[in-house]
Coordinates of C-alpha atoms and ligand atoms in Angstrom, one line a residue:
M1 CA 15.4 69.0 157.2
S2 CA 14.2 66.7 154.5
N3 CA 15.4 67.5 151.0
T4 CA 11.8 67.4 149.8
A5 CA 10.5 70.2 152.0
P6 CA 10.0 73.6 150.4
S7 CA 12.6 76.2 151.5
V8 CA 12.1 79.9 151.7
E9 CA 15.4 80.9 153.2
R10 CA 17.7 79.9 150.4
T11 CA 18.2 81.9 147.2
E12 CA 19.7 79.1 145.1
A13 CA 17.9 75.9 144.1
L14 CA 19.6 72.6 145.2
P15 CA 20.1 69.9 142.5
G16 CA 16.7 68.4 141.5
E17 CA 14.7 71.5 142.8
T18 CA 13.0 74.3 141.0
R19 CA 11.5 77.6 142.0
H20 CA 7.7 77.6 142.4
Q21 CA 5.3 80.5 143.0
T22 CA 3.3 79.6 146.1
G23 CA 0.5 82.2 145.8
G24 CA -0.8 85.3 144.1
N25 CA 1.6 87.7 146.1
G26 CA 4.6 86.7 144.1
H27 CA 6.1 84.6 147.0
T28 CA 8.2 81.7 145.8
A29 CA 9.6 78.5 147.2
F30 CA 11.9 75.7 146.1
V31 CA 10.3 72.4 145.4
P32 CA 11.6 69.1 144.1
V33 CA 11.0 68.8 140.3
S34 CA 9.3 65.4 141.0
Q35 CA 6.5 67.2 143.0
L36 CA 5.9 69.9 140.4
E37 CA 3.3 68.0 138.4
D38 CA 1.2 67.4 141.6
L39 CA 1.4 71.0 142.6
I40 CA 0.2 72.1 139.1
Q41 CA -2.7 69.7 139.2
Q42 CA -3.6 71.0 142.7
R43 CA -3.5 74.6 141.5
L44 CA -5.6 73.6 138.5
R45 CA -8.3 72.0 140.7
Q46 CA -8.4 75.1 142.9
E47 CA -8.7 77.4 140.0
R48 CA -11.4 75.3 138.4
A49 CA -13.3 75.3 141.7
R50 CA -13.0 79.1 141.9
L51 CA -14.3 79.6 138.3
E52 CA -17.2 77.1 138.8
R53 CA -18.1 79.0 142.0
E54 CA -18.1 82.3 140.1
A55 CA -20.3 80.8 137.3
G56 CA -22.7 79.3 139.9
I57 CA -22.1 75.7 138.6
E58 CA -20.0 74.4 141.5
E59 CA -22.7 71.8 142.4
A60 CA -22.7 70.2 139.0
T61 CA -22.3 66.4 139.2
H62 CA -21.2 64.1 136.4
T63 CA -22.8 60.7 136.3
H64 CA -21.0 58.4 134.0
F65 CA -22.7 55.5 132.3
R66 CA -22.2 52.2 134.1
R67 CA -23.0 48.8 132.8
P68 CA -26.2 48.0 134.6
E69 CA -26.7 44.7 136.5
E70 CA -28.6 42.6 134.0
R71 CA -31.4 40.3 134.6
P72 CA -30.5 36.8 133.5
F73 CA -32.2 35.1 130.6
T74 CA -33.1 31.7 131.9
K75 CA -34.0 28.4 130.3
A76 CA -37.5 28.6 131.8
Q77 CA -38.0 31.9 129.8
R78 CA -37.1 30.4 126.5
P79 CA -40.6 29.4 125.3
H80 CA -42.0 33.0 125.6
T81 CA -38.8 34.9 124.8
T82 CA -37.9 36.0 121.3
V83 CA -34.2 36.2 120.5
L84 CA -33.5 39.1 118.2
F85 CA -30.4 39.4 116.1
G86 CA -29.2 41.3 112.9
G87 CA -26.3 42.9 111.1
L88 CA -25.8 40.7 108.1
T89 CA -27.8 40.3 104.8
W90 CA -31.4 39.0 104.9
K91 CA -30.1 35.8 103.2
H92 CA -27.7 35.0 106.0
E93 CA -30.2 36.0 108.6
R94 CA -33.1 33.9 107.2
I95 CA -30.9 30.8 107.1
L96 CA -29.5 31.6 110.6
Q97 CA -33.0 32.0 111.9
G98 CA -33.7 28.4 110.7
S99 CA -30.6 27.2 112.4
I100 CA -31.3 28.8 115.8
A101 CA -35.0 27.9 115.6
G102 CA -33.9 24.3 115.1
L103 CA -32.2 24.4 118.5
G104 CA -35.5 25.3 120.1
Y105 CA -35.5 29.1 120.3
K106 CA -38.0 31.6 119.3
V107 CA -35.9 33.8 117.1
M108 CA -36.4 36.8 114.8
P109 CA -33.9 38.8 112.6
L110 CA -34.3 42.5 112.8
P111 CA -35.5 44.2 109.6
N112 CA -32.9 46.0 107.5
A113 CA -31.4 49.2 109.0
D114 CA -32.5 52.4 107.3
K115 CA -31.9 56.1 107.6
Q116 CA -34.4 56.3 110.4
S117 CA -32.4 53.7 112.3
F118 CA -29.4 56.0 111.9
Q119 CA -31.2 59.0 113.2
I120 CA -32.5 57.1 116.2
G121 CA -29.0 55.8 116.9
K122 CA -27.7 59.4 116.9
E123 CA -30.6 60.5 119.1
Y124 CA -30.2 57.9 121.8
G125 CA -26.5 57.0 121.5
N126 CA -23.2 58.7 122.4
N127 CA -21.7 61.3 120.2
G128 CA -18.7 60.6 118.1
Q129 CA -19.5 56.9 117.2
C130 CA -18.8 55.2 113.9
N131 CA -21.5 54.8 111.3
P132 CA -22.3 51.0 111.9
T133 CA -22.8 51.8 115.6
Y134 CA -25.5 54.3 114.9
F135 CA -27.2 52.2 112.3
T136 CA -27.2 48.9 114.3
V137 CA -28.0 50.4 117.7
G138 CA -30.7 52.6 116.2
N139 CA -32.2 49.7 114.3
L140 CA -32.7 47.7 117.5
V141 CA -34.4 50.7 119.3
K142 CA -36.5 51.3 116.2
Y143 CA -37.7 47.8 116.1
L144 CA -38.6 47.9 119.8
Q145 CA -40.4 51.1 119.2
S146 CA -42.4 49.5 116.4
L147 CA -43.4 46.7 118.8
E148 CA -44.7 49.4 121.1
G149 CA -46.5 50.9 118.2
Q150 CA -48.2 47.6 117.7
G151 CA -49.6 47.8 121.2
L152 CA -47.1 46.0 123.4
A153 CA -46.3 47.6 126.7
K154 CA -42.6 48.5 127.3
Q155 CA -42.4 46.1 130.2
E156 CA -43.7 43.2 128.0
I157 CA -41.0 44.0 125.4
V158 CA -38.3 44.1 128.1
D159 CA -39.5 40.8 129.5
N160 CA -40.2 38.9 126.3
Y161 CA -37.4 39.9 124.0
V162 CA -33.6 39.7 124.2
Y163 CA -30.9 40.8 121.7
V164 CA -27.9 38.7 120.8
T165 CA -24.8 40.1 119.1
A166 CA -21.1 39.4 118.7
G167 CA -18.7 41.1 121.1
A168 CA -15.0 41.8 121.2
C169 CA -12.6 43.7 123.4
G170 CA -11.7 46.1 120.7
P171 CA -9.4 47.7 119.9
C172 CA -11.8 49.7 117.7
R173 CA -15.3 50.8 118.7
F174 CA -16.6 47.3 118.2
G175 CA -15.4 46.7 121.8
M176 CA -18.0 49.4 122.9
Y177 CA -21.0 48.1 121.0
E178 CA -22.5 46.3 123.9
A179 CA -22.3 49.5 126.1
E180 CA -23.7 51.5 123.2
Y181 CA -26.7 49.2 122.9
R182 CA -27.4 49.4 126.7
L183 CA -27.0 53.2 126.8
A184 CA -29.3 53.8 123.8
L185 CA -31.9 51.4 125.1
R186 CA -31.9 53.1 128.5
N187 CA -32.2 56.5 126.9
A188 CA -35.0 55.3 124.7
G189 CA -36.9 54.0 127.8
F190 CA -36.1 50.3 127.4
D191 CA -34.1 50.2 130.6
G192 CA -33.5 46.5 131.6
F193 CA -33.7 45.2 128.0
R194 CA -31.3 42.3 127.8
V195 CA -28.3 42.3 125.4
L196 CA -26.5 39.0 125.2
L197 CA -23.0 38.7 123.9
F198 CA -20.9 35.9 122.4
Q199 CA -17.3 36.6 122.0
Q200 CA -16.0 36.4 118.4
G201 CA -12.7 35.1 119.7
G202 CA -14.2 33.0 122.5
G203 CA -14.1 29.6 120.8
L204 CA -16.8 27.0 120.1
D205 CA -18.1 26.6 123.6
Q206 CA -19.1 29.6 125.7
A207 CA -21.9 27.7 127.4
G208 CA -22.8 28.7 130.9
L209 CA -22.5 32.4 130.3
E210 CA -26.2 32.7 129.7
A211 CA -28.4 29.8 130.7
G212 CA -31.3 30.9 128.5
L213 CA -29.1 31.1 125.4
D214 CA -26.9 28.0 125.4
L215 CA -23.7 29.2 123.7
N216 CA -22.5 25.7 123.1
I217 CA -21.0 23.8 120.2
D218 CA -24.5 23.2 118.5
F219 CA -25.1 27.0 118.6
F220 CA -21.7 27.8 117.0
I221 CA -21.8 25.0 114.4
G222 CA -25.3 26.2 113.4
M223 CA -24.0 29.8 113.2
L224 CA -21.0 28.8 111.0
N225 CA -23.2 26.7 108.8
G226 CA -25.7 29.5 108.4
M227 CA -23.1 32.0 107.6
N228 CA -21.4 29.7 105.1
F229 CA -24.6 28.9 103.3
G230 CA -25.5 32.6 103.1
D231 CA -22.0 33.4 101.7
L232 CA -22.1 30.7 99.1
L233 CA -25.6 31.5 97.8
L234 CA -24.8 35.2 97.6
D235 CA -21.6 34.5 95.8
I236 CA -23.1 32.2 93.2
S237 CA -26.1 34.5 92.6
D238 CA -23.8 37.5 92.1
Q239 CA -22.1 35.5 89.3
I240 CA -25.5 34.7 87.6
R241 CA -27.5 38.0 88.0
P242 CA -25.5 40.2 85.6
F243 CA -25.9 37.6 82.8
E244 CA -29.5 36.5 83.4
V245 CA -31.6 36.6 80.3
K246 CA -34.9 37.3 82.2
K247 CA -34.5 40.3 84.5
G248 CA -35.2 39.4 88.2
E249 CA -35.0 35.6 87.7
T250 CA -31.9 35.2 89.8
D251 CA -33.4 37.0 92.8
R252 CA -36.7 35.0 92.5
V253 CA -34.8 31.6 92.5
L254 CA -32.4 32.9 95.2
R255 CA -35.4 33.6 97.5
E256 CA -36.6 30.0 96.9
C257 CA -33.2 28.7 97.8
V258 CA -32.9 30.7 101.0
E259 CA -36.3 29.5 102.1
Y260 CA -35.3 25.9 101.3
M261 CA -32.1 26.2 103.3
H262 CA -34.0 27.8 106.2
E263 CA -36.1 24.7 106.3
V264 CA -33.1 22.4 106.0
M265 CA -31.5 24.1 109.0
K266 CA -34.7 24.1 111.0
S267 CA -35.3 20.4 110.5
R268 CA -31.8 19.5 111.7
R269 CA -31.7 18.2 115.2
P270 CA -28.4 18.4 117.2
Y271 CA -26.5 15.1 117.5
K272 CA -27.1 13.4 120.9
F273 CA -25.2 10.5 122.3
E274 CA -28.2 8.2 122.9
G275 CA -29.1 4.5 123.2
K276 CA -28.5 1.8 125.8
L277 CA -24.7 2.1 125.7
A278 CA -25.0 5.8 126.0
D279 CA -27.3 5.5 129.0
V280 CA -24.6 3.4 130.8
A281 CA -21.9 5.8 129.8
W282 CA -23.8 8.9 130.9
A283 CA -24.5 7.2 134.3
K284 CA -21.0 5.7 134.9
T285 CA -18.5 8.1 133.1
P286 CA -20.3 11.3 132.2
G287 CA -17.0 13.0 131.3
L288 CA -16.3 10.3 128.6
A289 CA -19.9 10.4 127.4
N290 CA -19.6 14.1 127.0
T291 CA -16.4 13.8 124.9
V292 CA -18.1 11.1 122.7
E293 CA -21.1 13.4 122.1
F294 CA -18.8 16.4 121.4
L295 CA -16.8 14.3 118.8
G296 CA -20.0 12.8 117.4
K297 CA -21.3 16.3 116.6
F298 CA -18.0 17.1 114.7
V299 CA -18.0 13.8 112.8
R300 CA -21.6 14.3 111.7
Q301 CA -20.9 17.8 110.6
L302 CA -17.9 16.7 108.5
F303 CA -19.3 13.6 106.9
S304 CA -23.1 14.0 106.8
D305 CA -24.7 15.0 103.5
H306 CA -27.7 16.7 105.0
F307 CA -26.6 20.2 104.2
V308 CA -24.7 19.3 101.1
D309 CA -27.9 17.8 99.6
G310 CA -29.7 21.0 100.5
L311 CA -27.2 23.0 98.5
R312 CA -27.3 20.6 95.6
W313 CA -31.0 21.2 95.4
C314 CA -30.3 25.0 95.3
F315 CA -27.8 24.5 92.5
E316 CA -30.2 22.6 90.4
R317 CA -32.8 25.3 90.8
L318 CA -30.3 28.1 90.0
N319 CA -29.2 26.1 87.0
T320 CA -32.6 26.5 85.4
I321 CA -31.8 30.3 84.8
D322 CA -30.9 31.2 81.3
V323 CA -27.7 33.2 81.0
D324 CA -25.8 35.0 78.3
Y325 CA -22.1 35.1 79.2
L326 CA -21.2 37.2 76.2
R327 CA -22.4 40.4 78.0
V328 CA -19.4 42.6 78.8
K329 CA -19.5 43.6 82.5
P330 CA -16.9 45.3 84.6
I331 CA -16.1 43.3 87.7
C332 CA -16.2 45.3 90.9
K333 CA -14.6 43.9 94.1
V334 CA -16.3 45.3 97.1
T335 CA -14.1 45.6 100.3
G336 CA -14.0 47.9 103.3
E337 CA -15.1 47.7 106.9
F338 CA -16.9 44.4 107.8
W339 CA -20.4 45.8 108.3
A340 CA -20.3 48.4 105.6
Q341 CA -19.1 45.9 103.0
T342 CA -21.8 43.3 104.1
T343 CA -25.0 45.2 104.7
E344 CA -27.6 45.6 102.1
S345 CA -29.2 48.7 103.4
D346 CA -29.0 52.5 103.7
G347 CA -25.9 51.8 105.8
N348 CA -23.8 51.6 102.6
F349 CA -26.1 53.7 100.4
N350 CA -27.7 50.4 99.1
M351 CA -24.5 50.0 97.1
F352 CA -25.1 46.4 95.8
P353 CA -28.4 47.1 94.0
F354 CA -26.9 50.4 92.7
L355 CA -23.9 48.5 91.2
D356 CA -26.2 46.0 89.7
R357 CA -28.3 48.7 88.1
E358 CA -25.2 50.3 86.7
G359 CA -24.2 47.0 85.0
A360 CA -21.4 45.8 87.2
Q361 CA -20.6 42.2 88.2
I362 CA -20.0 42.2 92.0
I363 CA -17.6 40.2 94.1
R364 CA -18.5 40.5 97.7
E365 CA -16.5 39.5 100.7
P366 CA -17.8 36.4 102.4
V367 CA -18.2 36.4 106.2
A368 CA -16.0 33.3 106.1
T369 CA -13.0 35.5 105.2
W370 CA -13.4 37.1 108.6
T371 CA -13.5 33.7 110.4
S372 CA -10.3 32.7 108.5
Y373 CA -8.7 36.0 109.4
L374 CA -9.5 35.5 113.1
L375 CA -8.0 32.0 113.0
N376 CA -4.9 33.3 111.3
Q377 CA -4.5 36.2 113.7
A378 CA -4.8 33.7 116.6
K379 CA -1.9 31.7 115.1
N380 CA 0.2 34.9 114.7
E381 CA -0.4 35.8 118.3
A382 CA 0.5 32.3 119.5
R383 CA 3.8 32.6 117.5
D384 CA 4.5 36.1 118.8
R385 CA 3.9 35.1 122.4
R386 CA 5.8 31.8 122.2
G387 CA 7.3 30.9 125.5
L388 CA 5.4 33.7 127.4
K389 CA 2.7 33.1 130.0
E390 CA 0.5 35.8 131.2
G391 CA 1.2 36.9 134.8
E392 CA 4.3 34.6 135.1
A393 CA 7.9 35.5 134.9
M394 CA 10.1 33.9 132.3
P395 CA 11.7 30.7 133.7
R396 CA 15.4 30.9 134.3
W397 CA 17.7 29.2 131.7
Y398 CA 18.2 26.1 133.9
E399 CA 14.4 25.5 134.6
L400 CA 14.3 23.1 131.6
G401 CA 11.0 21.5 132.7
K402 CA 9.2 24.8 132.6
H403 CA 10.7 25.7 129.2
A404 CA 9.7 22.3 127.8
Q405 CA 6.1 22.8 129.2
R406 CA 5.8 26.2 127.5
E407 CA 7.1 24.8 124.2
L408 CA 4.5 21.9 124.5
D409 CA 1.7 24.4 125.2
F410 CA 2.8 26.4 122.1
V411 CA 2.9 23.4 119.8
K412 CA -0.5 22.2 121.1
K413 CA -2.1 25.6 120.5
L414 CA -0.7 26.0 117.1
T415 CA -1.7 22.4 116.1
M416 CA -5.3 23.1 117.3
L417 CA -5.5 26.3 115.3
W418 CA -4.0 24.7 112.2
L419 CA -6.4 21.9 112.5
A420 CA -9.4 24.3 112.9
G421 CA -8.3 26.2 109.8
K422 CA -7.9 22.9 107.8
I423 CA -11.4 21.7 108.9
Y424 CA -13.0 25.0 108.1
N425 CA -11.5 25.2 104.6
R426 CA -12.4 21.6 103.9
E427 CA -16.0 22.2 104.9
Y428 CA -16.2 25.4 102.9
D429 CA -14.8 23.6 99.8
R430 CA -17.2 20.7 100.3
L431 CA -20.1 23.1 100.3
R432 CA -18.7 24.9 97.2
A433 CA -18.5 21.6 95.4
A434 CA -22.3 21.1 96.0
L435 CA -22.8 24.4 94.1
G436 CA -20.7 23.2 91.2
N437 CA -17.5 24.9 92.5
K438 CA -18.9 28.2 91.2
P439 CA -18.5 30.2 94.4
H440 CA -15.0 31.6 94.9
A441 CA -12.6 29.6 97.2
L442 CA -11.5 31.3 100.4
V443 CA -8.4 33.4 99.8
N444 CA -5.3 32.1 101.6
Q445 CA -4.7 34.3 104.6
L446 CA -0.9 33.9 104.4
E447 CA -1.1 35.3 100.9
L448 CA -3.1 38.2 102.1
L449 CA -0.7 38.8 104.9
R450 CA 2.2 38.6 102.6
V451 CA 0.9 41.3 100.2
G452 CA -0.7 43.5 102.8
H453 CA 2.0 43.5 105.5
P454 CA 4.5 45.8 103.7
Y455 CA 1.8 48.5 103.7
Y456 CA -0.1 47.8 106.9
N457 CA 1.4 46.0 109.8
S458 CA -0.5 42.7 110.1
R459 CA -0.3 42.9 113.9
A460 CA -2.2 46.2 114.0
E461 CA -5.7 44.8 114.8
G462 CA -9.1 46.4 114.9
G463 CA -11.6 46.6 112.1
E464 CA -10.4 44.7 109.0
G465 CA -6.7 45.2 110.0
H466 CA -4.4 44.6 107.1
L467 CA -7.2 43.0 105.0
E468 CA -8.5 46.1 103.3
V469 CA -5.1 46.9 101.9
A470 CA -4.3 43.3 101.1
K471 CA -7.6 42.6 99.3
N472 CA -7.1 45.6 97.1
I473 CA -3.7 44.3 96.0
Y474 CA -4.7 40.7 95.7
Y475 CA -7.8 41.1 93.6
S476 CA -6.2 43.7 91.3
N477 CA -2.9 41.8 90.8
K478 CA -4.5 38.4 90.3
D479 CA -6.6 39.7 87.4
L480 CA -9.8 39.1 89.4
C481 CA -11.5 42.5 89.1
H482 CA -11.5 45.7 87.0
M483 CA -11.9 48.0 90.1
V484 CA -12.0 47.9 93.8
L485 CA -14.6 49.7 95.8
S486 CA -13.9 50.2 99.5
L487 CA -16.8 51.0 101.7
K488 CA -15.6 52.8 104.8
P489 CA -17.9 54.1 107.5
F490 CA -17.4 57.6 108.7
G491 CA -15.7 57.7 112.1
C492 CA -14.1 54.3 111.5
M493 CA -10.6 54.4 113.1
P494 CA -9.0 51.4 111.4
S495 CA -10.4 52.3 108.0
T496 CA -9.0 55.8 108.3
Q497 CA -5.6 54.2 109.0
S498 CA -5.8 51.9 106.0
D499 CA -6.8 54.9 103.8
G500 CA -3.3 56.4 104.5
A501 CA -1.7 53.1 103.5
Q502 CA -3.9 52.8 100.4
S503 CA -2.2 56.0 99.0
A504 CA 1.1 54.1 99.0
V505 CA -0.5 51.1 97.4
I506 CA -2.1 53.1 94.6
S507 CA 1.2 54.8 93.8
H508 CA 2.9 51.4 93.5
F509 CA 0.2 49.8 91.4
K510 CA -0.6 52.4 88.8
D511 CA -3.2 50.4 86.8
M512 CA -5.5 49.9 89.8
I513 CA -8.9 51.5 89.8
Y514 CA -9.5 52.0 93.5
I515 CA -12.3 54.1 95.0
P516 CA -12.9 54.6 98.8
I517 CA -16.3 55.7 99.7
E518 CA -17.1 57.0 103.2
T519 CA -20.5 55.6 104.2
S520 CA -22.8 57.8 106.3
G521 CA -26.5 58.4 107.0
E522 CA -26.6 61.0 104.2
G523 CA -24.9 61.9 100.9
D524 CA -26.2 59.0 98.7
V525 CA -26.2 61.1 95.5
N526 CA -22.6 62.2 96.0
A527 CA -21.4 58.6 96.8
H528 CA -23.3 57.1 93.8
S529 CA -22.0 59.7 91.4
R530 CA -18.4 59.0 92.5
V531 CA -18.8 55.3 92.1
Q532 CA -20.4 55.9 88.7
M533 CA -17.3 57.8 87.5
A534 CA -14.9 55.0 88.6
L535 CA -17.3 52.4 87.1
G536 CA -17.2 54.3 83.8
E537 CA -13.4 53.8 83.7
A538 CA -13.8 50.1 84.6
K539 CA -16.4 49.7 81.8
V540 CA -13.9 51.1 79.3
K541 CA -11.2 48.7 80.7
A542 CA -13.6 45.7 80.4
K543 CA -14.7 46.6 76.8
N544 CA -11.1 47.1 75.6
E545 CA -10.1 43.8 77.1
F546 CA -13.0 42.0 75.5
A547 CA -12.1 43.5 72.1
R548 CA -8.5 42.5 72.5
V549 CA -9.3 38.9 73.5
L550 CA -11.8 38.5 70.7
Q551 CA -9.2 39.7 68.2
E552 CA -6.6 37.3 69.6
T553 CA -8.9 34.4 69.0
G554 CA -9.3 35.2 65.3
R555 CA -13.0 34.6 65.5
T556 CA -15.9 37.0 65.1
L557 CA -18.5 37.6 67.8
D558 CA -21.1 36.0 65.5
D559 CA -19.0 32.8 65.2
I560 CA -18.7 32.6 69.0
R561 CA -22.4 33.3 69.5
A562 CA -23.4 30.6 67.0
Y563 CA -21.2 28.1 68.7
V564 CA -22.7 28.9 72.1
E565 CA -26.3 28.7 70.8
A566 CA -25.5 25.2 69.5
H567 CA -24.4 24.2 73.0
P568 CA -27.2 24.8 75.5
E569 CA -25.0 23.8 78.5
M570 CA -23.0 27.0 77.9
Q571 CA -26.1 29.0 78.5
R572 CA -26.5 27.6 82.1
P573 CA -25.0 28.9 85.3
A574 CA -23.4 25.5 85.9
W575 CA -21.0 26.1 83.0
N576 CA -17.6 26.8 84.6
I577 CA -15.7 29.5 82.8
T578 CA -11.9 29.0 82.8
H579 CA -9.9 31.9 84.2
H580 CA -7.0 32.9 82.0
K581 CA -4.0 34.8 83.1
G582 CA -4.1 38.5 82.2
V583 CA -7.9 38.3 81.5
V584 CA -10.3 39.7 84.0
G585 CA -13.8 39.9 82.6
T586 CA -16.3 37.0 82.5
A587 CA -17.2 37.6 78.9
A588 CA -13.6 37.9 77.8
N589 CA -12.6 34.7 79.6
F590 CA -15.7 33.0 78.1
V591 CA -14.8 34.0 74.6
K592 CA -11.3 32.6 75.1
Q593 CA -12.6 29.4 76.4
V594 CA -15.2 29.0 73.6
A595 CA -12.7 29.8 70.9
A596 CA -10.4 27.1 72.3
L597 CA -13.2 24.6 72.2
M598 CA -14.0 25.6 68.6
D599 CA -10.4 25.1 67.7
A600 CA -10.4 21.7 69.4
D601 CA -13.6 20.7 67.6
A602 CA -12.1 21.8 64.2
K603 CA -8.9 19.8 64.9
G604 CA -11.1 16.8 66.0
G605 CA -13.1 17.1 62.8
R606 CA -10.0 17.1 60.7
L607 CA -8.7 14.1 62.7
R608 CA -11.9 12.2 62.2
K609 CA -11.8 12.9 58.4
L610 CA -8.2 11.7 58.3
Q611 CA -9.2 8.6 60.2
K612 CA -12.0 7.9 57.7
V613 CA -9.6 8.3 54.8
A614 CA -7.1 6.0 56.5
A615 CA -9.8 3.4 57.1
M616 CA -10.4 3.2 53.4
F617 CA -7.0 1.7 52.8
Ligands
SF4_1 S1 -14.1 48.7 112.3 FE1 -14.6 50.9 112.3 S2 -16.8 51.0 111.8 FE2 -16.4 48.9 112.4 S3 -16.8 49.0 114.6 FE3 -14.6 49.4 114.4 S4 -14.5 51.6 114.4 FE4 -16.6 51.1 114.0

């Protein structure tokens, strides 16, 4: 008899066996412990079937959502197909629209998401999603419904529009966005509507995935440029708006600048390797010609002044705005989940205009930080996986050739990522310089990792990873803001994790003013009032700091103001205010700088008088 067969004759269990009830009559048998789980599951299934039979629902079938076979978007459809996209600010999107249109696409950003988008997202999407999913998915459905309202038939919409968005494999709900879009579209009656994805970690060339939308190097360079220009214009305008003398002037000029950059992007044609020599190369050695064209695109991006000149024009326009840097404003650094901290919509309770109305100076997070983060995480992953190859066993110690090859692969990968990071930062700095170096430089990712890792493991990815915690520490400790506001969507898994870590951060850095706000489709009044309270504290901090700095200079505010009035260049956005250690506010730093210039002038005056006296002898 096999030792796995149930036994009814014995009264004692053998080693590895247990007694098991075989039916409702109290009859028992011995079974191996290893089979017990299977038997329990079998009994559960039988019991469930019995209960379902009794309740009359035994016929119920469950149809799970499956990714539908999608119709391709082909090159031939390009002229009559509109590519929709969204999810950033209107400034980013307008400039990106120019960039994508310049590549020959009909393209349209979605209008801003609002509460109705959220309700539609809830109505047609899955339960238990995070806030950005509801807003963004609902916003697409809402837009398509509005097209229907304008008289377009559903089939026309499905045939003549596609939606493009970033994708990832998770680990948070971001990995499910594509499926969510498809499910909601199907539930809303737009079955067959095409959703195209580019992978955020997929590199600069994903061409061939969709023939209609060529995800090639031109597309990605255009995207990176568009996002950088949007970031930089937002950053500089946030530094001007709180100090503008004429209300609304910054936004008026900003609109002009965004339109201008839209045209600059649209007029740019992708670099092509052309000419007689190129014709020969394309005919004889297409591989080499392709490499030359690829490199040509990079070289032109890195050394051409086309975009830099566009931004210089914007800077000149912005520099016409009158500013008064003596206004005391609390600086509020806004962090949080990527979408919640970026959107200018109901999706974050319209937090940016609210902060502006309440008299705060805002520092937003540029999209570029996210790009740098991805590059840095890729470097970390390469280091962590050094010597490992997916699907292959480790070579034995004597297989030196294989070890050497793996080391070489590792060095090559790290060098490429390092180079990409250098090029990206150089490009960002070149564009900042065109805006008078006013926009903030990108924060060093290693520094963020260094301060954030002790509280939030930097290898725990998803959402903003360790960045939420790290930015809170970085901006507070470097005297860059009076308070940190973290916008965290409801249902956001990584943000919930970092909330736990933030408690430890706050208990270590007692002076920090940190306020997390959970964003949702409702509850604006409550959220605004909580921000108002924290802002009240930050205002007191900013005023006290200003009074202290003014006193330290030994000057009166009237003296300072008189000096500024005598120097019109100090009333222009191009004036660069020096940041002093231990001083956060713009007005306080400005006063310190002006006082130093006044002192230098006074010394210079005395020196000139002495020189005159000396010249008399
Ligand atoms: S980070 Fe949070 S809010 Fe954003 S997609 Fe992931 S789970 Fe949703």
